[in-house]
Amino acid sequence: MTDIFPLLNNEFIYFDAAATNLKPNSVIEAQSRYYTDYGLNIGRGSSLLNYKSSDIIENIRVRTAEFIGSTNPNELVFTSNATDSINIVAQGYVKNRVKKNSNIVITMLEHHSNYVPWINLAKEMDIECRIIPLDGYSLDYSYIDKYIDENTIITSVTGMSNITGEVTDLTPFITRCREKGSKILVDAAQLIGHKRVNVTDLDIDFLVFSAHKLFGPFGLGFLYGKFKNLEEITPTRFGGNMVSYINNLTHIHYREIPRRLESGTQNPGAIFAFDAVLDFLEIYKIEDNEKKLIQLSSYLLDRLKSIPGLIIYSEIGSIISFNIIGVHPHDASDFFDNKNIVVRTGNLCASPFFTNLEQSGVVRVSLGIYNNKNEIDRLIDTIIEIKEFFL
Amino acid sequence: MSLYKETLMKHFRDPQFKRELTNYQEMEDGVNPSCGDNITLYLNKNDNIIEEISFTGNGCAISMASADILCSIITKTTDPKAVILEFIQMITGGDITFKDDLEVLNVFKEMQNFPARRSCAILPWKTLEKVLS
């Protein structure tokens, strides 16, 4: 795997795929190749090279839309990350639909990206933001019918928890949204690397994700929306490239969707590298990767369960969070770091989950396709060492 | 692990100042948003001289030991603001060695090699700085 993922040459064990997945050489090289072979801005200029650069990027838009099951590339907006995408929907779409009794529905499993924009909007517009609670460490689905009603403008739900690895059963959410007229936004930031998502089959209104959690570059995100929904978004950022022309110095004619929502200079190097991600996923298929990760996580979970004095927050899945009773996660982190093991500790940018449980944080092990059993054994040895030191 | 020296662990396991003062003039909260560690300082002071201090809170060994050690030395100093400044300078790489009554603070010099944990050690000191500012 060091041939494929150059960062692994640093001889650390990387258990933080949920924060960002390592980048394959092919992706890193593609980003560099854009600047070497094309290098120009897109959507501007009239040279042949300008034209080629823009054409390549638009083809990647087509390919990315197909990747998530959309046949209309204009339903895919390039953004800077999943958070950016959610903010566009919150401020450009939902805000315009607020009425006196409106509400927004989210869940207790959300990370801050899919929490803060909604809480902020609810406060700004003086409406209710309902948070579907947990049953133990999992979503309590019995609240769906209670919380999503005819006044719900949007239901925004994670596709996979970055804390517990729980994959959300989207069907009851979407069914209820269709019954009551709520739009559904799926935050696929975590899910996208683990499960193929088909927005058409699932009838999803908005889907957001970032490239970097899918072996891709930083600084690139995506907003999928049904075309009609995207057309109804008011731009929240204004400037160059989104405008077709201005007459009488004040009358601004905006470009068509999706360009209307892509103001300013885009990140063509990252988009070009994402094409290499899609190539990579044709060889290392998401479904096959996930099968391997589930087998590995089963081994991890068995070994963790064999150690007394742990609280484990996850069932089977490639993200396992736990606490060593009596040891603060950040103290544990030093010991892992000392062994060149990279785990994530703390509140994982998902403090509502922890506030609810009255915990300050966890140790999270999130597996990637580059991990193996031997690495898990070293993790377990370190946990035993931590326990011996602190307890 | 070189960071978790015996002195530090003693303050973490058996803190002498982890309690709420029965009568206090001032109280200040501090939170470390990255990990959720929280601390509350209780103190009585005369001008900027601290006469009595204690703390409560939840956090890692480093932050809790740092709070206990802070409480153990700060009443003995005539210029607590200067000590706070020097402590933070030391943690962040400054070439500072404490002597005499403040010698125990040298246990944190190792933090220079653990930049990810600096905010843990600094949390109680920043909280005290708020009280004195």
Coordinates of C-alpha atoms in Angstrom, one line a residue:
Chain A
M1 CA 0.0 0.0 0.0
T2 CA 3.0 2.3 0.4
D3 CA 3.3 2.2 -3.4
I4 CA -0.2 3.6 -3.6
F5 CA -0.4 5.9 -0.6
P6 CA 2.9 7.8 -0.3
L7 CA 2.2 9.2 3.1
L8 CA 2.4 5.7 4.5
N9 CA 6.1 5.8 3.8
N10 CA 6.3 7.8 7.1
E11 CA 5.8 4.5 8.8
F12 CA 2.9 5.5 10.9
I13 CA -0.3 3.6 11.3
Y14 CA -3.1 5.7 10.1
F15 CA -6.5 5.1 11.8
D16 CA -8.1 8.4 10.9
A17 CA -9.7 7.8 7.5
A18 CA -12.9 9.4 8.8
A19 CA -11.1 12.7 9.2
T20 CA -9.6 12.5 5.7
N21 CA -8.7 9.5 3.6
L22 CA -5.1 9.3 2.4
K23 CA -4.5 10.3 -1.1
P24 CA -3.2 7.8 -3.7
N25 CA -0.2 8.7 -5.9
S26 CA -2.5 8.9 -8.9
V27 CA -4.6 11.7 -7.3
I28 CA -1.6 13.6 -6.1
E29 CA 0.0 13.4 -9.5
A30 CA -3.2 14.4 -11.3
Q31 CA -3.4 17.6 -9.3
S32 CA 0.2 18.4 -10.2
R33 CA -0.5 17.5 -13.8
Y34 CA -3.3 20.0 -14.1
Y35 CA -0.9 22.8 -13.3
T36 CA 1.8 21.3 -15.6
D37 CA -0.4 20.6 -18.7
Y38 CA -3.4 23.0 -18.4
G39 CA -2.9 25.4 -15.6
L40 CA -5.3 28.1 -16.8
N41 CA -8.5 29.4 -15.2
I42 CA -11.7 27.8 -16.3
G43 CA -14.7 29.5 -17.9
R44 CA -12.6 32.5 -18.9
G45 CA -10.4 33.3 -21.8
S46 CA -10.7 32.4 -25.4
S47 CA -7.4 30.5 -26.1
L48 CA -7.5 26.9 -27.1
L49 CA -5.8 26.0 -23.8
N50 CA -8.6 27.9 -21.9
Y51 CA -11.1 26.0 -23.9
K52 CA -9.4 22.6 -23.3
S53 CA -9.2 23.3 -19.5
S54 CA -12.8 24.3 -19.3
D55 CA -13.9 21.3 -21.4
I56 CA -12.0 18.8 -19.2
I57 CA -13.5 20.2 -16.0
E58 CA -17.0 20.1 -17.4
N59 CA -16.5 16.5 -18.4
I60 CA -15.5 15.8 -14.8
R61 CA -18.8 17.4 -13.7
V62 CA -20.6 14.9 -16.0
R63 CA -18.7 12.0 -14.6
T64 CA -19.2 13.1 -10.9
A65 CA -22.9 13.6 -11.5
E66 CA -23.1 10.0 -12.9
F67 CA -21.1 8.7 -9.9
I68 CA -23.9 9.7 -7.6
G69 CA -26.7 8.6 -10.0
S70 CA -27.7 11.9 -11.6
T71 CA -28.1 12.0 -15.4
N72 CA -28.0 15.8 -15.5
P73 CA -24.5 17.3 -14.9
N74 CA -26.1 20.7 -14.3
E75 CA -27.4 19.3 -11.0
L76 CA -23.9 19.2 -9.6
V77 CA -22.3 22.4 -8.2
F78 CA -18.6 22.6 -7.4
T79 CA -18.1 24.1 -3.9
S80 CA -15.2 24.3 -1.6
N81 CA -16.4 21.5 0.8
A82 CA -19.5 19.8 2.2
T83 CA -19.9 22.6 4.8
D84 CA -20.0 25.2 2.1
S85 CA -22.6 23.1 0.2
I86 CA -24.9 23.0 3.3
N87 CA -24.5 26.7 3.9
I88 CA -25.6 27.4 0.3
V89 CA -28.8 25.3 0.8
A90 CA -29.5 26.9 4.3
Q91 CA -29.0 30.5 3.3
G92 CA -30.0 30.4 -0.4
Y93 CA -32.9 28.0 -0.3
V94 CA -34.4 27.2 3.1
K95 CA -34.2 30.8 4.3
N96 CA -36.4 32.0 1.5
R97 CA -39.1 29.5 2.4
V98 CA -39.4 30.3 6.1
K99 CA -42.9 31.0 7.3
K100 CA -44.2 31.8 10.8
N101 CA -44.5 28.1 11.9
S102 CA -41.7 26.6 9.9
N103 CA -39.3 24.2 11.4
I104 CA -36.1 22.4 10.4
V105 CA -35.3 18.8 11.4
I106 CA -31.8 17.5 12.0
T107 CA -30.4 14.7 14.2
M108 CA -28.3 14.3 17.3
L109 CA -25.7 12.4 15.2
E110 CA -24.7 15.4 13.1
H111 CA -21.2 16.8 13.1
H112 CA -21.0 20.5 13.4
S113 CA -21.1 21.0 9.6
N114 CA -24.7 19.8 9.5
Y115 CA -25.6 21.3 12.8
V116 CA -24.3 24.8 13.1
P117 CA -25.8 26.2 9.8
W118 CA -29.3 25.0 10.8
I119 CA -29.1 26.1 14.4
N120 CA -27.8 29.5 13.2
L121 CA -30.6 29.8 10.6
A122 CA -33.3 28.8 13.1
K123 CA -32.1 31.5 15.4
E124 CA -31.8 34.0 12.6
M125 CA -35.3 33.4 11.4
D126 CA -36.8 32.7 14.8
I127 CA -38.0 29.2 13.9
E128 CA -37.7 25.8 15.5
C129 CA -34.8 23.4 14.8
R130 CA -35.9 19.9 15.9
I131 CA -33.2 17.4 16.8
I132 CA -34.0 13.8 16.5
P133 CA -32.7 12.2 19.7
L134 CA -30.7 9.1 20.2
D135 CA -31.7 5.7 21.6
G136 CA -28.5 4.7 23.3
Y137 CA -25.9 5.6 20.7
S138 CA -28.1 5.2 17.7
L139 CA -30.8 7.4 16.1
D140 CA -34.3 6.9 17.5
Y141 CA -36.3 6.5 14.3
S142 CA -39.6 6.6 16.2
Y143 CA -39.2 10.4 16.3
I144 CA -39.3 10.8 12.5
D145 CA -43.1 10.9 12.2
K146 CA -43.4 13.1 15.3
Y147 CA -40.8 15.7 14.2
I148 CA -41.2 15.9 10.4
D149 CA -44.6 17.6 9.8
E150 CA -46.2 19.8 7.2
N151 CA -44.3 22.8 8.5
T152 CA -40.9 21.2 8.1
I153 CA -39.0 23.0 5.3
I154 CA -36.0 20.7 5.3
T155 CA -34.8 17.5 7.0
S156 CA -31.0 17.4 7.0
V157 CA -29.5 14.2 8.0
T158 CA -26.1 12.5 8.0
G159 CA -25.8 9.4 5.8
M160 CA -23.2 8.0 8.2
S161 CA -22.1 9.1 11.7
N162 CA -18.5 10.2 12.0
I163 CA -18.6 9.1 15.6
T164 CA -20.3 5.7 15.7
G165 CA -20.1 4.7 12.0
E166 CA -23.9 4.2 12.1
V167 CA -25.2 4.2 8.5
T168 CA -28.5 6.0 8.5
D169 CA -31.5 4.2 7.1
L170 CA -32.6 7.1 4.8
T171 CA -35.8 5.5 3.5
P172 CA -38.0 6.3 6.5
F173 CA -36.7 9.9 6.5
I174 CA -37.3 10.3 2.7
T175 CA -40.7 8.6 2.9
R176 CA -41.9 10.9 5.6
C177 CA -40.5 14.0 3.8
R178 CA -42.4 13.0 0.7
E179 CA -45.6 12.7 2.7
K180 CA -45.2 16.0 4.4
G181 CA -43.6 18.1 1.7
S182 CA -40.3 18.5 3.4
K183 CA -37.1 18.6 1.3
I184 CA -34.4 16.1 2.3
L185 CA -30.7 17.0 2.5
V186 CA -28.3 14.1 2.9
D187 CA -24.9 14.9 4.4
A188 CA -22.8 12.2 2.6
A189 CA -19.5 13.6 3.8
Q190 CA -18.8 10.3 5.7
L191 CA -21.0 8.0 3.8
I192 CA -19.6 8.6 0.3
G193 CA -16.5 6.6 0.9
H194 CA -18.4 3.6 2.2
K195 CA -21.5 3.1 0.2
R196 CA -22.6 4.0 -3.4
V197 CA -25.3 6.6 -3.2
N198 CA -27.9 6.9 -6.0
V199 CA -29.7 10.2 -5.6
T200 CA -32.3 9.3 -8.3
D201 CA -33.2 5.9 -6.8
L202 CA -33.4 7.3 -3.3
D203 CA -35.3 10.5 -4.4
I204 CA -32.9 12.8 -2.6
D205 CA -33.4 16.6 -3.0
F206 CA -29.9 17.7 -1.9
L207 CA -26.7 15.7 -1.3
V208 CA -23.4 17.1 -0.2
F209 CA -19.9 15.7 0.1
S210 CA -16.3 16.6 0.0
A211 CA -13.6 15.2 -2.2
H212 CA -11.0 14.8 0.5
K213 CA -12.8 12.0 2.4
L214 CA -13.0 10.1 -0.8
F215 CA -9.2 9.9 -1.5
G216 CA -9.4 13.3 -3.2
P217 CA -7.9 16.7 -2.7
F218 CA -8.8 19.3 -0.1
G219 CA -10.7 22.4 -1.0
L220 CA -13.3 20.7 -3.2
G221 CA -16.8 19.9 -2.3
F222 CA -20.0 19.1 -4.2
L223 CA -23.6 20.1 -3.9
Y224 CA -26.1 17.9 -5.8
G225 CA -29.6 19.2 -6.0
K226 CA -32.6 18.3 -8.2
F227 CA -32.4 20.8 -11.0
K228 CA -35.7 22.5 -9.9
N229 CA -34.4 22.9 -6.4
L230 CA -31.1 24.4 -7.5
E231 CA -32.9 26.9 -9.8
E232 CA -34.8 28.1 -6.7
I233 CA -31.6 28.8 -4.8
T234 CA -30.8 32.5 -4.4
P235 CA -27.0 33.0 -4.7
T236 CA -25.4 33.7 -1.4
R237 CA -22.1 34.9 -2.8
F238 CA -21.7 37.3 -5.6
G239 CA -19.0 38.2 -8.0
G240 CA -17.3 37.1 -11.2
N241 CA -18.1 34.1 -13.4
M242 CA -21.7 33.8 -12.1
V243 CA -22.8 36.7 -14.2
S244 CA -23.8 36.6 -17.9
Y245 CA -24.0 40.4 -18.4
I246 CA -24.9 43.6 -16.7
N247 CA -26.9 46.4 -18.4
N248 CA -27.7 49.9 -17.2
L249 CA -24.9 49.3 -14.8
T250 CA -27.2 47.9 -12.1
H251 CA -29.3 45.2 -13.8
I252 CA -27.4 42.0 -13.3
H253 CA -28.3 38.9 -15.4
Y254 CA -27.0 35.8 -13.7
R255 CA -25.8 32.7 -15.5
E256 CA -27.7 29.5 -15.6
I257 CA -27.5 26.8 -12.9
P258 CA -25.0 25.5 -11.8
R259 CA -22.7 28.4 -12.7
R260 CA -24.9 30.9 -10.9
L261 CA -23.8 29.3 -7.7
E262 CA -20.1 29.1 -8.5
S263 CA -19.0 32.7 -8.1
G264 CA -15.3 33.5 -8.3
T265 CA -12.4 31.4 -9.3
Q266 CA -12.9 27.7 -8.9
N267 CA -10.4 25.1 -8.0
P268 CA -9.7 23.3 -11.3
G269 CA -6.6 21.5 -10.1
A270 CA -8.6 19.8 -7.4
I271 CA -11.5 19.0 -9.8
F272 CA -9.0 17.5 -12.2
A273 CA -7.6 15.4 -9.4
F274 CA -11.1 14.2 -8.6
D275 CA -11.2 12.6 -12.0
A276 CA -8.3 10.4 -10.8
V277 CA -10.4 9.6 -7.7
L278 CA -13.1 8.3 -10.0
D279 CA -10.5 6.2 -11.9
F280 CA -9.2 4.9 -8.6
L281 CA -12.7 3.8 -7.5
E282 CA -13.1 1.8 -10.7
I283 CA -10.2 -0.4 -9.6
Y284 CA -10.8 -0.2 -5.8
K285 CA -14.5 -0.4 -5.8
I286 CA -16.3 1.2 -2.8
E287 CA -18.4 -2.0 -2.3
D288 CA -15.3 -4.2 -2.2
N289 CA -13.4 -1.7 0.0
E290 CA -16.3 -1.7 2.5
K291 CA -16.4 -5.5 2.6
K292 CA -12.8 -5.5 3.6
L293 CA -13.3 -2.8 6.1
I294 CA -16.2 -4.6 7.7
Q295 CA -14.1 -7.7 8.1
L296 CA -11.3 -5.7 9.6
S297 CA -13.6 -3.8 11.9
S298 CA -15.1 -7.1 13.1
Y299 CA -11.6 -8.2 14.2
L300 CA -11.0 -4.8 15.8
L301 CA -14.3 -4.9 17.7
D302 CA -13.6 -8.5 19.0
R303 CA -10.2 -7.4 20.2
L304 CA -11.6 -4.3 21.9
K305 CA -14.3 -6.3 23.6
S306 CA -11.7 -8.6 25.0
I307 CA -10.3 -5.7 27.0
P308 CA -12.2 -5.0 30.2
G309 CA -13.0 -1.4 31.2
L310 CA -13.8 0.0 27.7
I311 CA -17.0 1.8 26.7
I312 CA -17.5 1.1 23.0
Y313 CA -20.0 3.4 21.2
S314 CA -20.1 1.5 17.9
E315 CA -21.5 -1.6 16.5
I316 CA -19.9 -3.2 13.5
G317 CA -18.6 -0.7 11.0
S318 CA -15.4 0.9 9.8
I319 CA -15.6 3.7 12.4
I320 CA -15.3 2.5 16.0
S321 CA -15.3 5.0 18.9
F322 CA -14.5 4.0 22.5
N323 CA -13.3 5.3 25.9
I324 CA -10.9 3.7 28.3
I325 CA -12.8 4.2 31.6
G326 CA -10.7 6.5 33.8
V327 CA -8.4 7.7 31.0
H328 CA -9.1 11.0 29.2
P329 CA -9.0 10.5 25.4
H330 CA -6.3 13.1 25.0
D331 CA -4.0 11.4 27.5
A332 CA -4.5 8.2 25.6
S333 CA -3.7 10.0 22.4
D334 CA -0.2 10.8 23.6
F335 CA 0.5 7.1 24.0
F336 CA -0.8 6.3 20.5
D337 CA 1.2 9.1 19.1
N338 CA 4.3 7.8 20.8
K339 CA 3.8 4.5 18.9
N340 CA 3.3 6.4 15.6
I341 CA -0.4 5.4 15.7
V342 CA -2.7 8.2 14.4
V343 CA -6.2 8.0 16.0
R344 CA -8.6 10.8 16.5
T345 CA -9.5 11.9 20.0
G346 CA -11.9 14.5 21.4
N347 CA -15.4 15.6 20.4
L348 CA -14.9 14.9 16.7
C349 CA -16.6 18.2 15.7
A350 CA -19.8 16.6 16.9
S351 CA -20.3 18.1 20.4
P352 CA -24.1 17.6 20.6
F353 CA -23.6 13.9 20.7
F354 CA -21.2 14.2 23.6
T355 CA -23.1 16.9 25.5
N356 CA -26.1 14.5 25.3
L357 CA -24.0 11.7 26.8
E358 CA -22.2 14.0 29.2
Q359 CA -18.9 12.8 27.8
S360 CA -16.1 15.1 26.7
G361 CA -14.8 13.0 23.9
V362 CA -13.7 9.6 22.6
V363 CA -10.9 7.7 21.0
R364 CA -12.0 7.0 17.4
V365 CA -10.4 4.4 15.2
S366 CA -11.6 4.8 11.6
L367 CA -10.3 2.2 9.2
G368 CA -9.1 2.7 5.7
I369 CA -8.3 0.3 2.9
Y370 CA -4.6 0.6 3.8
N371 CA -5.1 -0.9 7.3
N372 CA -4.5 -4.5 8.4
K373 CA -4.8 -6.9 11.4
N374 CA -1.2 -6.4 12.4
E375 CA -1.8 -2.7 12.9
I376 CA -4.9 -3.4 15.0
D377 CA -2.8 -5.7 17.2
R378 CA -0.4 -2.8 17.8
L379 CA -3.3 -0.6 18.7
I380 CA -4.6 -3.1 21.2
D381 CA -1.2 -3.6 22.8
T382 CA -1.0 0.2 23.2
I383 CA -4.5 0.3 24.9
I384 CA -3.3 -2.3 27.3
E385 CA -0.2 -0.3 28.0
I386 CA -2.3 2.9 28.6
K387 CA -4.5 1.0 31.1
E388 CA -1.4 -0.3 32.9
F389 CA 0.0 3.2 33.2
F390 CA -3.1 5.1 34.3
L391 CA -5.2 2.6 36.2
Chain B
M1 CA 5.9 8.3 28.3
S2 CA 8.3 11.2 29.1
L3 CA 5.4 13.7 29.4
Y4 CA 3.7 11.9 32.3
K5 CA 6.3 12.5 35.0
E6 CA 5.7 11.2 38.5
T7 CA 5.2 14.7 39.9
L8 CA 2.6 15.5 37.3
M9 CA 0.7 12.2 37.9
K10 CA 0.8 12.8 41.6
H11 CA -1.0 16.1 41.2
F12 CA -3.5 14.5 38.8
R13 CA -4.2 11.5 41.0
D14 CA -4.2 13.2 44.3
P15 CA -5.0 16.9 43.8
Q16 CA -4.8 19.1 46.9
F17 CA -6.7 22.1 45.5
K18 CA -9.6 20.4 43.6
R19 CA -12.6 21.7 45.5
E20 CA -14.8 24.7 45.6
L21 CA -13.8 27.4 48.1
T22 CA -16.5 27.9 50.8
N23 CA -16.2 31.7 50.5
Y24 CA -14.7 33.1 47.3
Q25 CA -14.7 36.6 45.8
E26 CA -14.3 35.6 42.2
M27 CA -15.0 32.6 40.0
E28 CA -13.9 32.1 36.4
D29 CA -14.6 29.3 33.9
G30 CA -12.3 28.1 31.1
V31 CA -13.1 25.6 28.3
N32 CA -10.8 24.0 25.8
P33 CA -13.1 23.7 22.8
S34 CA -11.1 21.0 21.0
C35 CA -11.5 18.4 23.7
G36 CA -14.2 19.8 26.0
D37 CA -11.9 20.1 29.0
N38 CA -13.4 22.5 31.5
I39 CA -12.2 24.2 34.6
T40 CA -13.5 26.6 37.2
L41 CA -11.2 28.7 39.3
Y42 CA -12.3 30.1 42.7
L43 CA -10.2 32.7 44.4
N44 CA -9.8 35.4 46.9
K45 CA -7.4 38.2 46.1
N46 CA -6.1 41.4 47.3
D47 CA -5.3 43.7 44.4
N48 CA -3.5 41.2 42.1
I49 CA -2.1 39.1 44.9
I50 CA -3.9 35.8 45.2
E51 CA -4.5 34.8 48.8
E52 CA -6.5 31.7 48.3
I53 CA -7.4 29.6 45.2
S54 CA -8.9 26.3 44.2
F55 CA -10.4 24.7 41.1
T56 CA -13.0 22.2 39.9
G57 CA -13.3 20.7 36.5
N58 CA -13.1 17.8 34.1
G59 CA -10.2 17.1 31.8
C60 CA -7.1 15.2 31.0
A61 CA -4.3 14.5 33.3
I62 CA -2.2 17.3 31.9
S63 CA -4.9 20.0 32.4
M64 CA -6.0 18.8 35.8
A65 CA -2.4 18.5 37.1
S66 CA -1.6 21.9 35.6
A67 CA -4.5 23.4 37.5
D68 CA -3.4 21.8 40.8
I69 CA 0.2 22.9 40.4
L70 CA -1.0 26.4 39.5
C71 CA -3.0 26.5 42.7
S72 CA 0.0 25.2 44.7
I73 CA 2.4 27.9 43.7
I74 CA 0.4 31.0 42.8
T75 CA -0.4 32.2 46.3
K76 CA 3.4 32.3 47.0
T77 CA 4.1 34.8 44.2
T78 CA 4.0 38.5 44.3
D79 CA 3.5 38.9 40.6
P80 CA 1.2 36.2 39.3
K81 CA 0.7 37.8 35.9
A82 CA 4.5 37.5 35.3
V83 CA 4.4 33.9 36.3
I84 CA 1.5 33.2 33.9
L85 CA 3.5 34.9 31.1
E86 CA 6.6 32.9 31.8
F87 CA 4.8 29.7 32.1
I88 CA 3.1 30.1 28.7
Q89 CA 6.4 31.2 27.2
M90 CA 8.1 28.1 28.6
I91 CA 5.3 25.8 27.2
T92 CA 5.5 27.4 23.8
G93 CA 9.3 26.9 23.5
G94 CA 10.8 29.7 25.6
D95 CA 14.1 29.0 27.3
I96 CA 12.8 29.5 30.9
T97 CA 13.9 27.6 34.0
F98 CA 11.9 28.2 37.2
K99 CA 13.8 28.3 40.5
D100 CA 13.0 28.0 44.2
D101 CA 9.3 28.1 45.0
L102 CA 8.3 27.7 41.3
E103 CA 10.6 24.9 40.5
V104 CA 7.8 22.4 40.1
L105 CA 6.7 24.2 37.0
N106 CA 9.8 22.8 35.2
V107 CA 7.9 19.5 35.0
F108 CA 6.0 21.1 32.1
K109 CA 9.1 21.8 30.0
E110 CA 8.6 18.5 28.3
M111 CA 5.4 20.0 26.8
Q112 CA 7.7 21.7 24.2
N113 CA 7.9 18.3 22.6
F114 CA 4.2 17.7 22.6
P115 CA 2.7 20.7 20.8
A116 CA -0.7 19.1 20.5
R117 CA -1.1 19.1 24.3
R118 CA 0.1 22.7 25.0
S119 CA -3.5 24.0 25.2
C120 CA -4.3 21.4 27.9
A121 CA -1.5 22.7 30.1
I122 CA -2.2 26.3 29.4
L123 CA -6.0 26.2 30.0
P124 CA -5.9 26.9 33.8
W125 CA -3.3 29.6 33.3
K126 CA -5.4 31.4 30.6
T127 CA -8.4 31.1 32.9
L128 CA -6.5 32.8 35.7
E129 CA -5.2 35.4 33.3
K130 CA -8.9 36.4 32.6
V131 CA -9.5 36.9 36.3
L132 CA -6.4 39.1 36.7
S133 CA -6.9 41.2 33.5

